[in-house]
């Protein structure tokens, strides 16, 4: 059984909104670079808005379009960024909940017996669902909580 855990429930909406914001930001920056406007304040505003939309869309889309696929039949966990290098669930050594010193959840870290790992940036509820599914397939996996700054 294949289960896909995405950072969003509407990936097409995120993709298209990121593309539109990226294009609008690029257009604002091009207007600034070609200096089609005469007012300095409006130019600075266009450049700032373009820069913010351009890079904001890039990073927002990149974060929201990440997904993790857990395939119980193939015994693999695949990150959408590294599809060529899946982790074997049977070879997982530990799963760590990474938290800040104040106890706020940051990410889920999967490590196998070799040098393979996946650092998953998601929310706690999704991380707990993933860990429950992993433990159902391989109950020998150690579950840790690690505190960082």
PDB file of C-alpha atoms in Angstrom:
ATOM      1  CA  UNK A   1       0.000   0.000   0.000  1.00  0.00           C
ATOM      2  CA  UNK A   2       1.418   3.374  -1.063  1.00  0.00           C
ATOM      3  CA  UNK A   3       0.772   6.411   1.119  1.00  0.00           C
ATOM      4  CA  UNK A   4       1.802   9.927   0.109  1.00  0.00           C
ATOM      5  CA  UNK A   5       2.297  12.569   2.804  1.00  0.00           C
ATOM      6  CA  UNK A   6       2.396  16.058   1.311  1.00  0.00           C
ATOM      7  CA  UNK A   7       3.009  19.384   3.015  1.00  0.00           C
ATOM      8  CA  UNK A   8      -0.212  20.668   1.476  1.00  0.00           C
ATOM      9  CA  UNK A   9      -3.636  19.274   0.730  1.00  0.00           C
ATOM     10  CA  UNK A  10      -3.953  21.301  -2.508  1.00  0.00           C
ATOM     11  CA  UNK A  11      -0.687  20.851  -4.460  1.00  0.00           C
ATOM     12  CA  UNK A  12      -2.028  22.192  -7.783  1.00  0.00           C
ATOM     13  CA  UNK A  13      -3.279  25.382  -6.125  1.00  0.00           C
ATOM     14  CA  UNK A  14       0.110  25.900  -4.477  1.00  0.00           C
ATOM     15  CA  UNK A  15       1.913  25.240  -7.752  1.00  0.00           C
ATOM     16  CA  UNK A  16      -0.179  27.698  -9.758  1.00  0.00           C
ATOM     17  CA  UNK A  17      -0.160  30.397  -7.072  1.00  0.00           C
ATOM     18  CA  UNK A  18       3.630  30.095  -6.822  1.00  0.00           C
ATOM     19  CA  UNK A  19       3.970  30.320 -10.616  1.00  0.00           C
ATOM     20  CA  UNK A  20       1.718  33.397 -10.782  1.00  0.00           C
ATOM     21  CA  UNK A  21       3.560  35.124  -7.916  1.00  0.00           C
ATOM     22  CA  UNK A  22       6.884  34.231  -9.547  1.00  0.00           C
ATOM     23  CA  UNK A  23       5.802  35.771 -12.880  1.00  0.00           C
ATOM     24  CA  UNK A  24       4.352  38.913 -11.264  1.00  0.00           C
ATOM     25  CA  UNK A  25       7.529  39.340  -9.224  1.00  0.00           C
ATOM     26  CA  UNK A  26       9.678  38.883 -12.306  1.00  0.00           C
ATOM     27  CA  UNK A  27       7.558  41.422 -14.216  1.00  0.00           C
ATOM     28  CA  UNK A  28       7.896  43.983 -11.403  1.00  0.00           C
ATOM     29  CA  UNK A  29      11.650  43.513 -11.353  1.00  0.00           C
ATOM     30  CA  UNK A  30      11.852  43.863 -15.145  1.00  0.00           C
ATOM     31  CA  UNK A  31       9.824  47.096 -14.995  1.00  0.00           C
ATOM     32  CA  UNK A  32      12.291  48.403 -12.442  1.00  0.00           C
ATOM     33  CA  UNK A  33      15.329  47.350 -14.438  1.00  0.00           C
ATOM     34  CA  UNK A  34      14.066  48.934 -17.665  1.00  0.00           C
ATOM     35  CA  UNK A  35      13.000  52.024 -15.654  1.00  0.00           C
ATOM     36  CA  UNK A  36       9.739  52.529 -17.450  1.00  0.00           C
ATOM     37  CA  UNK A  37       8.581  54.697 -14.537  1.00  0.00           C
ATOM     38  CA  UNK A  38       9.650  58.205 -13.549  1.00  0.00           C
ATOM     39  CA  UNK A  39       8.838  58.290  -9.852  1.00  0.00           C
ATOM     40  CA  UNK A  40      11.591  57.048  -7.551  1.00  0.00           C
ATOM     41  CA  UNK A  41       9.228  55.916  -4.786  1.00  0.00           C
ATOM     42  CA  UNK A  42       7.143  53.850  -7.190  1.00  0.00           C
ATOM     43  CA  UNK A  43      10.308  52.315  -8.654  1.00  0.00           C
ATOM     44  CA  UNK A  44      11.568  51.312  -5.202  1.00  0.00           C
ATOM     45  CA  UNK A  45       8.146  49.906  -4.322  1.00  0.00           C
ATOM     46  CA  UNK A  46       8.006  47.865  -7.529  1.00  0.00           C
ATOM     47  CA  UNK A  47      11.512  46.519  -6.986  1.00  0.00           C
ATOM     48  CA  UNK A  48      10.779  45.582  -3.363  1.00  0.00           C
ATOM     49  CA  UNK A  49       7.444  43.959  -4.253  1.00  0.00           C
ATOM     50  CA  UNK A  50       8.988  42.128  -7.187  1.00  0.00           C
ATOM     51  CA  UNK A  51      11.917  40.861  -5.148  1.00  0.00           C
ATOM     52  CA  UNK A  52       9.626  39.709  -2.334  1.00  0.00           C
ATOM     53  CA  UNK A  53       7.138  37.962  -4.624  1.00  0.00           C
ATOM     54  CA  UNK A  54       9.889  36.409  -6.748  1.00  0.00           C
ATOM     55  CA  UNK A  55      11.796  34.773  -3.900  1.00  0.00           C
ATOM     56  CA  UNK A  56       8.774  34.228  -1.666  1.00  0.00           C
ATOM     57  CA  UNK A  57       7.033  32.212  -4.375  1.00  0.00           C
ATOM     58  CA  UNK A  58      10.193  30.252  -5.023  1.00  0.00           C
ATOM     59  CA  UNK A  59      10.701  29.169  -1.411  1.00  0.00           C
ATOM     60  CA  UNK A  60       6.999  28.777  -0.552  1.00  0.00           C
ATOM     61  CA  UNK A  61       6.362  26.549  -3.560  1.00  0.00           C
ATOM     62  CA  UNK A  62       9.483  24.530  -2.900  1.00  0.00           C
ATOM     63  CA  UNK A  63       8.448  23.862   0.719  1.00  0.00           C
ATOM     64  CA  UNK A  64       4.788  23.122   0.049  1.00  0.00           C
ATOM     65  CA  UNK A  65       5.350  20.808  -2.919  1.00  0.00           C
ATOM     66  CA  UNK A  66       7.558  18.377  -0.975  1.00  0.00           C
ATOM     67  CA  UNK A  67       6.079  14.957  -0.369  1.00  0.00           C
ATOM     68  CA  UNK A  68       7.080  11.700   1.270  1.00  0.00           C
ATOM     69  CA  UNK A  69       5.875   8.378  -0.148  1.00  0.00           C
ATOM     70  CA  UNK A  70       5.788   5.324   2.108  1.00  0.00           C
ATOM     71  CA  UNK A  71       5.344   2.120   0.130  1.00  0.00           C
ATOM     72  CA  UNK A  72       4.767  -0.802   2.485  1.00  0.00           C
ATOM     73  CA  UNK A  73       4.836  -3.434  -0.267  1.00  0.00           C
ATOM     74  CA  UNK A  74       8.151  -2.253  -1.733  1.00  0.00           C
ATOM     75  CA  UNK A  75       9.502  -1.547   1.805  1.00  0.00           C
ATOM     76  CA  UNK A  76      10.629   1.977   0.844  1.00  0.00           C
ATOM     77  CA  UNK A  77      10.356   5.593   1.949  1.00  0.00           C
ATOM     78  CA  UNK A  78      10.903   8.077  -0.873  1.00  0.00           C
ATOM     79  CA  UNK A  79      11.439  11.832  -0.649  1.00  0.00           C
ATOM     80  CA  UNK A  80      10.171  13.793  -3.678  1.00  0.00           C
ATOM     81  CA  UNK A  81      13.552  15.595  -3.879  1.00  0.00           C
ATOM     82  CA  UNK A  82      15.567  12.354  -4.047  1.00  0.00           C
ATOM     83  CA  UNK A  83      13.437   9.774  -5.833  1.00  0.00           C
ATOM     84  CA  UNK A  84      16.480   7.814  -6.990  1.00  0.00           C
ATOM     85  CA  UNK A  85      17.603   7.037  -3.421  1.00  0.00           C
ATOM     86  CA  UNK A  86      14.760   5.600  -1.328  1.00  0.00           C
ATOM     87  CA  UNK A  87      15.305   4.331   2.210  1.00  0.00           C
ATOM     88  CA  UNK A  88      14.370   0.763   3.110  1.00  0.00           C
ATOM     89  CA  UNK A  89      11.945   0.633   6.025  1.00  0.00           C
ATOM     90  CA  UNK A  90      13.445  -2.667   7.169  1.00  0.00           C
ATOM     91  CA  UNK A  91      16.877  -0.995   7.458  1.00  0.00           C
ATOM     92  CA  UNK A  92      15.789   2.036   9.498  1.00  0.00           C
ATOM     93  CA  UNK A  93      17.771   2.379  12.691  1.00  0.00           C
ATOM     94  CA  UNK A  94      15.932   5.280  14.310  1.00  0.00           C
ATOM     95  CA  UNK A  95      13.343   7.994  13.805  1.00  0.00           C
ATOM     96  CA  UNK A  96      13.911  11.265  15.642  1.00  0.00           C
ATOM     97  CA  UNK A  97      11.494  14.082  16.374  1.00  0.00           C
ATOM     98  CA  UNK A  98      13.662  17.222  16.227  1.00  0.00           C
ATOM     99  CA  UNK A  99      12.460  19.913  18.595  1.00  0.00           C
ATOM    100  CA  UNK A 100      13.678  23.302  19.743  1.00  0.00           C
ATOM    101  CA  UNK A 101      14.816  23.806  23.337  1.00  0.00           C
ATOM    102  CA  UNK A 102      11.338  25.149  24.091  1.00  0.00           C
ATOM    103  CA  UNK A 103       9.745  21.911  22.834  1.00  0.00           C
ATOM    104  CA  UNK A 104       8.441  23.202  19.506  1.00  0.00           C
ATOM    105  CA  UNK A 105       8.461  20.557  16.764  1.00  0.00           C
ATOM    106  CA  UNK A 106      10.847  21.320  13.869  1.00  0.00           C
ATOM    107  CA  UNK A 107      11.257  18.210  11.702  1.00  0.00           C
ATOM    108  CA  UNK A 108      11.291  14.426  11.518  1.00  0.00           C
ATOM    109  CA  UNK A 109      14.641  12.737  10.909  1.00  0.00           C
ATOM    110  CA  UNK A 110      14.875   9.182   9.526  1.00  0.00           C
ATOM    111  CA  UNK A 111      18.217   7.350   9.593  1.00  0.00           C
ATOM    112  CA  UNK A 112      19.037   3.874   8.335  1.00  0.00           C
ATOM    113  CA  UNK A 113      21.843   1.518   9.398  1.00  0.00           C
ATOM    114  CA  UNK A 114      24.207   2.887   6.736  1.00  0.00           C
ATOM    115  CA  UNK A 115      24.601   6.517   5.765  1.00  0.00           C
ATOM    116  CA  UNK A 116      21.124   7.132   4.347  1.00  0.00           C
ATOM    117  CA  UNK A 117      18.836   9.685   5.951  1.00  0.00           C
ATOM    118  CA  UNK A 118      15.859  11.926   5.230  1.00  0.00           C
ATOM    119  CA  UNK A 119      15.092  15.145   7.093  1.00  0.00           C
ATOM    120  CA  UNK A 120      11.364  15.841   6.714  1.00  0.00           C
ATOM    121  CA  UNK A 121      10.069  19.344   7.413  1.00  0.00           C
ATOM    122  CA  UNK A 122       6.401  18.933   8.224  1.00  0.00           C
ATOM    123  CA  UNK A 123       3.991  19.417  11.113  1.00  0.00           C
ATOM    124  CA  UNK A 124       3.769  17.174  14.165  1.00  0.00           C
ATOM    125  CA  UNK A 125       0.448  15.526  13.223  1.00  0.00           C
ATOM    126  CA  UNK A 126       1.760  14.362   9.848  1.00  0.00           C
ATOM    127  CA  UNK A 127       5.023  13.226  11.447  1.00  0.00           C
ATOM    128  CA  UNK A 128       3.139  11.109  13.975  1.00  0.00           C
ATOM    129  CA  UNK A 129       1.097   9.481  11.193  1.00  0.00           C
ATOM    130  CA  UNK A 130       4.321   8.637   9.330  1.00  0.00           C
ATOM    131  CA  UNK A 131       5.968   7.195  12.432  1.00  0.00           C
ATOM    132  CA  UNK A 132       2.884   5.069  13.192  1.00  0.00           C
ATOM    133  CA  UNK A 133       2.958   3.644   9.679  1.00  0.00           C
ATOM    134  CA  UNK A 134       6.719   3.013   9.863  1.00  0.00           C
ATOM    135  CA  UNK A 135       6.356   1.254  13.228  1.00  0.00           C
ATOM    136  CA  UNK A 136       3.559  -0.894  11.816  1.00  0.00           C
ATOM    137  CA  UNK A 137       5.941  -2.171   9.114  1.00  0.00           C
ATOM    138  CA  UNK A 138       9.102  -2.312  11.241  1.00  0.00           C
ATOM    139  CA  UNK A 139       8.501  -2.350  15.030  1.00  0.00           C
ATOM    140  CA  UNK A 140      12.270  -2.502  15.717  1.00  0.00           C
ATOM    141  CA  UNK A 141      12.769   1.168  14.809  1.00  0.00           C
ATOM    142  CA  UNK A 142      13.890   3.301  17.762  1.00  0.00           C
ATOM    143  CA  UNK A 143      11.866   6.503  18.248  1.00  0.00           C
ATOM    144  CA  UNK A 144      13.752   9.452  19.764  1.00  0.00           C
ATOM    145  CA  UNK A 145      13.131  13.064  20.642  1.00  0.00           C
ATOM    146  CA  UNK A 146      16.121  15.358  20.102  1.00  0.00           C
ATOM    147  CA  UNK A 147      16.309  18.942  21.322  1.00  0.00           C
ATOM    148  CA  UNK A 148      18.226  21.587  19.401  1.00  0.00           C
ATOM    149  CA  UNK A 149      18.497  25.363  19.548  1.00  0.00           C
TER     150      UNK A 149
END
